[in-house]
mmCIF file of C-alpha atoms and ligand atoms in Angstrom:
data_model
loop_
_atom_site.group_PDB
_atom_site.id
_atom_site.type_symbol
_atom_site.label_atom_id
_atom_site.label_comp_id
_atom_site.label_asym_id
_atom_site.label_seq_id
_atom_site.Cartn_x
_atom_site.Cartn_y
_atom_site.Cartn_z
ATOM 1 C CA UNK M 1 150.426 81.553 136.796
ATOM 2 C CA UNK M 2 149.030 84.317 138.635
ATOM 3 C CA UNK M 3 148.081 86.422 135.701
ATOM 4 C CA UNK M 4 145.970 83.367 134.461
ATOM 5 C CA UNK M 5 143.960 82.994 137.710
ATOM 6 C CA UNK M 6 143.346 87.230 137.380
ATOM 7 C CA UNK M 7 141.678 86.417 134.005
ATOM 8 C CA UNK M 8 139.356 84.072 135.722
ATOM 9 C CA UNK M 9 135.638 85.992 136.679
ATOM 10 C CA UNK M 10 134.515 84.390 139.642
ATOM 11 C CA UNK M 11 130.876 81.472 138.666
ATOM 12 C CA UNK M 12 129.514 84.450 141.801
ATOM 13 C CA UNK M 13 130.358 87.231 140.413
ATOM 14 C CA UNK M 14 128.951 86.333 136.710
ATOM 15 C CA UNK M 15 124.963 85.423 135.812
ATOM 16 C CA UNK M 16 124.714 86.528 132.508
ATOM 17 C CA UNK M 17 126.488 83.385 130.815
ATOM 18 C CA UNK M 18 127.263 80.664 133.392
ATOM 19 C CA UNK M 19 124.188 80.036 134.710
ATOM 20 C CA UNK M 20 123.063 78.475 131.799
ATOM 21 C CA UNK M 21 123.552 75.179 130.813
ATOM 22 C CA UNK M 22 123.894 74.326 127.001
ATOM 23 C CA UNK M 23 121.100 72.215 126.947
ATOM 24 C CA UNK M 24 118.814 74.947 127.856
ATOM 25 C CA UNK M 25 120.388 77.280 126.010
ATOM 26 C CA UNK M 26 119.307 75.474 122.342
ATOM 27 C CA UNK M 27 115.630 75.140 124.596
ATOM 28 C CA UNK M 28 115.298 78.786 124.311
ATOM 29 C CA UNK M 29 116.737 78.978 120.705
ATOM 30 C CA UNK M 30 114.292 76.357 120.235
ATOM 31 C CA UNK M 31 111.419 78.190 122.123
ATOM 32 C CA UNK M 32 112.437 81.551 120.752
ATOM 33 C CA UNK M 33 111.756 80.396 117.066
ATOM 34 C CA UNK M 34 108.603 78.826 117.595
ATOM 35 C CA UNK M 35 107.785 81.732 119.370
ATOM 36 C CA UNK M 36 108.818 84.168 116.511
ATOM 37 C CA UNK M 37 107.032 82.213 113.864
ATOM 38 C CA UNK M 38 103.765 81.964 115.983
ATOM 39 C CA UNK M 39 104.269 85.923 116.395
ATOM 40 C CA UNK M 40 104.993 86.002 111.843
ATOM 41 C CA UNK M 41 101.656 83.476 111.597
ATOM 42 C CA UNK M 42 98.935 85.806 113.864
ATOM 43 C CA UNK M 43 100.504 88.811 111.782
ATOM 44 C CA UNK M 44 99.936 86.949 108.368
ATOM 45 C CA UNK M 45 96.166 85.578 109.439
ATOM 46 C CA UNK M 46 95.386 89.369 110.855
ATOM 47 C CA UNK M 47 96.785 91.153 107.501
ATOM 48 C CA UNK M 48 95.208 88.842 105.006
ATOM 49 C CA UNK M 49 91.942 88.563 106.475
ATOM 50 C CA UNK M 50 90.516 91.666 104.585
ATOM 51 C CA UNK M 51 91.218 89.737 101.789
ATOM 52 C CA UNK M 52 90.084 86.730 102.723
ATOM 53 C CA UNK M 53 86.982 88.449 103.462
ATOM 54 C CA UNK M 54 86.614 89.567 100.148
ATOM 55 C CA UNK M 55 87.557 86.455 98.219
ATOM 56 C CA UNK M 56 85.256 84.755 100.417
ATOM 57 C CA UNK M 57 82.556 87.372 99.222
ATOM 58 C CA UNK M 58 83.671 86.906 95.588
ATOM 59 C CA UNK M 59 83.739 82.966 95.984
ATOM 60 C CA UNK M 60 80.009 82.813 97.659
ATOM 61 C CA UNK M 61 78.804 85.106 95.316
ATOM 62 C CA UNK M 62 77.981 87.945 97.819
ATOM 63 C CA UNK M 63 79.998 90.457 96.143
ATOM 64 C CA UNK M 64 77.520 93.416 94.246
ATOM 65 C CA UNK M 65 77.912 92.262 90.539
ATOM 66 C CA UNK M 66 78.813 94.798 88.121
ATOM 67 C CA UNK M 67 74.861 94.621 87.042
ATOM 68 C CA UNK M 68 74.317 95.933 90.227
ATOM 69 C CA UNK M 69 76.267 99.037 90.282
ATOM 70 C CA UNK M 70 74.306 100.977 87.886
ATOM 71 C CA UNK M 71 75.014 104.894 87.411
ATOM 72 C CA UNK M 72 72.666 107.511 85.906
ATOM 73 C CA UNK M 73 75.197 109.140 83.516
ATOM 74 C CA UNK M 74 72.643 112.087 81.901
ATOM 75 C CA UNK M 75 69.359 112.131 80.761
ATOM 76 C CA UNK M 76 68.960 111.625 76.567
ATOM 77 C CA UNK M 77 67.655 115.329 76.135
ATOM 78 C CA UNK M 78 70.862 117.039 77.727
ATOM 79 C CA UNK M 79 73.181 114.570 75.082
ATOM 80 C CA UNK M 80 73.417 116.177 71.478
ATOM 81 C CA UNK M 81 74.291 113.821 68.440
ATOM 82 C CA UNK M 82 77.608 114.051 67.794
ATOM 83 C CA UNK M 83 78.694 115.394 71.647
ATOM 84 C CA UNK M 84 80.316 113.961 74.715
ATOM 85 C CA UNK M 85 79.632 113.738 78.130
ATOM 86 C CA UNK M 86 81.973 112.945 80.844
ATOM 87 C CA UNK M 87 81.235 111.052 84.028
ATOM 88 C CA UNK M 88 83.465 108.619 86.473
ATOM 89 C CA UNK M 89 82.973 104.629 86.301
ATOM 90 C CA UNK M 90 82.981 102.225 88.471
ATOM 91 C CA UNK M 91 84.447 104.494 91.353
ATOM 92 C CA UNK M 92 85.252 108.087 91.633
ATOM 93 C CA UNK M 93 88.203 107.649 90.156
ATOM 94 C CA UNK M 94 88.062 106.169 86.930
ATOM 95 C CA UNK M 95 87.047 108.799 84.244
ATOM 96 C CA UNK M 96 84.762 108.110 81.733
ATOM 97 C CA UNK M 97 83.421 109.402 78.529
ATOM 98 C CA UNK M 98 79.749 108.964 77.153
ATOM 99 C CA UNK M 99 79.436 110.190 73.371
ATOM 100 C CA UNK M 100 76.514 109.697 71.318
ATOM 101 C CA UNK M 101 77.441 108.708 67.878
ATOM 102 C CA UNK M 102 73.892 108.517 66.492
ATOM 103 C CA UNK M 103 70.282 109.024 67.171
ATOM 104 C CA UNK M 104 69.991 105.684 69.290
ATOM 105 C CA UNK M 105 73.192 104.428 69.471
ATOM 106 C CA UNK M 106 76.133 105.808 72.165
ATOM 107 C CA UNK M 107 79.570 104.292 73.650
ATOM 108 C CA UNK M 108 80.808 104.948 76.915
ATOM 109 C CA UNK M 109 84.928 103.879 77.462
ATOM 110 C CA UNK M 110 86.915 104.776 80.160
ATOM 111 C CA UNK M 111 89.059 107.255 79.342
ATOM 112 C CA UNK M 112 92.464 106.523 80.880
ATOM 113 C CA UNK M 113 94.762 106.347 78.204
ATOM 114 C CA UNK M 114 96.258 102.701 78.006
ATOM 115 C CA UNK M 115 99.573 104.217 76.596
ATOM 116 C CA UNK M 116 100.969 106.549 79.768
ATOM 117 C CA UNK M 117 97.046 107.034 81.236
ATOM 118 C CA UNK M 118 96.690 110.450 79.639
ATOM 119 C CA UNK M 119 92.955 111.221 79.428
ATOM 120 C CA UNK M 120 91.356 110.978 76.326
ATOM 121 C CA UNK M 121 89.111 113.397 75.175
ATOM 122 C CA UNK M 122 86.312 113.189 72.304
ATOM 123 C CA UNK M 123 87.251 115.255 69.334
ATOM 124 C CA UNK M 124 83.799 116.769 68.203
ATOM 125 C CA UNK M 125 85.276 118.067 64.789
ATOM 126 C CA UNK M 126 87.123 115.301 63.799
ATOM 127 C CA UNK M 127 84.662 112.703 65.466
ATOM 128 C CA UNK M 128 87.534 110.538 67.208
ATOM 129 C CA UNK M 129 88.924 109.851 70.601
ATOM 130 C CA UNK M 130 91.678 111.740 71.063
ATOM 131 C CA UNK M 131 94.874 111.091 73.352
ATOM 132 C CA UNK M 132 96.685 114.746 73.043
ATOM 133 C CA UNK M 133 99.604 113.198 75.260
ATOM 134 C CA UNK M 134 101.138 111.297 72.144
ATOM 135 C CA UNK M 135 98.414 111.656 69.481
ATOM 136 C CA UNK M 136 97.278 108.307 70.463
ATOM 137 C CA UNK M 137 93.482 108.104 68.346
ATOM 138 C CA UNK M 138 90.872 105.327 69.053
ATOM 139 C CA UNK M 139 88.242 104.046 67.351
ATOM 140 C CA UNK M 140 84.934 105.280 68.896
ATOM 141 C CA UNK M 141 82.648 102.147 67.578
ATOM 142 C CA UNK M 142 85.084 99.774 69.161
ATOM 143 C CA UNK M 143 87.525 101.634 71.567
ATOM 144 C CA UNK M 144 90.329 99.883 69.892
ATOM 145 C CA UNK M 145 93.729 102.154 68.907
ATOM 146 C CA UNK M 146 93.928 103.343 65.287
ATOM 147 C CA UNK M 147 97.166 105.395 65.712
ATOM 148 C CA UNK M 148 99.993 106.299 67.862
ATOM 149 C CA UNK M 149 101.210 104.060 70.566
ATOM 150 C CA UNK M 150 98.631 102.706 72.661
ATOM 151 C CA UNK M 151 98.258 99.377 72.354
ATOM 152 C CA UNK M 152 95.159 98.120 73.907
ATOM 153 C CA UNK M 153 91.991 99.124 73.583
ATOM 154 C CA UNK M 154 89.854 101.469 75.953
ATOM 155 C CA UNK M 155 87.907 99.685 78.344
ATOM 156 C CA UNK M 156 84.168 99.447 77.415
ATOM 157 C CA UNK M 157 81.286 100.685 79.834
ATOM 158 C CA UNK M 158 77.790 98.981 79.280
ATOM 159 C CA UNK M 159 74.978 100.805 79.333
ATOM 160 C CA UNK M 160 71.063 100.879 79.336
ATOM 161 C CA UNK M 161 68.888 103.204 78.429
ATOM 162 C CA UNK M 162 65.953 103.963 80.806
ATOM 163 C CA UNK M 163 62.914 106.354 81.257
ATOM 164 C CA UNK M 164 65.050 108.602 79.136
ATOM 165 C CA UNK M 165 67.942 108.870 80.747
ATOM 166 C CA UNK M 166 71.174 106.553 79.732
ATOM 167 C CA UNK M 167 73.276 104.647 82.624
ATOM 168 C CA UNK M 168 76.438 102.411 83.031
ATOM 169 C CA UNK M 169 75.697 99.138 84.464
ATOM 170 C CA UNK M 170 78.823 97.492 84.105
ATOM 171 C CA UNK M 171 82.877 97.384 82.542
ATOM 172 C CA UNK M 172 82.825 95.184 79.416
ATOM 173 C CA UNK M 173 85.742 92.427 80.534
ATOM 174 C CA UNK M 174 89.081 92.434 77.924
ATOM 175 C CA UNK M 175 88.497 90.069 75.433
ATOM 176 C CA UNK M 176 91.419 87.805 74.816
HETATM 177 S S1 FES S 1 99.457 108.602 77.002
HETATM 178 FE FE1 FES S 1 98.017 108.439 75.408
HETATM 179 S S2 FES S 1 99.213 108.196 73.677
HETATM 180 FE FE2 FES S 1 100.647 108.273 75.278
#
């Protein structure tokens, strides 16, 4: 009997349980959650709304179109039949290659290997686009593989020739 009343703490002597009643206790579960998910919905809203920016952009049709984002990529004089020249397109980062197969008529592909993103290089001797990585060749009229493993084509840059000088305007869309 007297070692039960020892175990006993005192309602004085203890606030961290006994002063509250069960009720309130699933009140603050209650109040806790909501606040937690109000907390997880301002961070969602705040971390998507770059992107909602931009879809927004996209949807009203304020985003630059790839017409707009046209490149001077060499004048004609400095481009020998037969040679390549290489530039970036769209951004800084994605290499490109100009060649210029014939008097008036050139091809511009990014040059990212599909296969493993090696770059691809023109092959002035052999007239082909070269991936040295795996020996990957495409075609230079269409940018489509002809050997080794790649197995989608290089991405097409348009282009427009202008006061003599040739420029990208655009990247050709996969057809399906
Ligand atoms: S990375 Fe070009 S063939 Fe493999």
């Amino acid at each position: 009997m007297e070692n039960k009343q020892k175990m006993i703490v005192p309602k004085q002597d203890d606030n961290y349980t006994h002063n509250i009643h069960r009720d309130n206790e699933r009140k603050l579960d209650r109040r806790g959650f909501m606040k937690t998910m109000a907390g997880a919905v301002g961070v969602f809203a705040v971390a998507s709304l770059p992107w909602g920016t931009l879809a927004a952009r996209e949807l009203l049709g304020l985003a630059p179109k790839q017409e707009d984002n046209l490149l001077k990529i060499a004048d004609i004089a400095q481009i020998g039949i037969g040679e390549a020249v290489n530039f970036t397109y769209p951004s800084k980062h994605d290499p490109a290659l100009l060649v210029r197969i014939g008097k008036d008529e050139y091809r511009a592909y990014q040059n990212s290997c599909p296969h493993l993103k090696c770059p691809v290089f023109w092959n002035k001797e052999q007239q082909e686009l070269l991936c040295p990585c795996h020996h990957g060749k495409f075609s230079v009229i269409t940018g489509d593989p002809i050997a080794g493993p790649p197995k989608r084509a290089l991405p097409e840059i348009k282009l427009k020739i202008e006061g003599g000088a040739i420029y990208a305007t655009g990247v050709k869309p996969y057809e399906i």
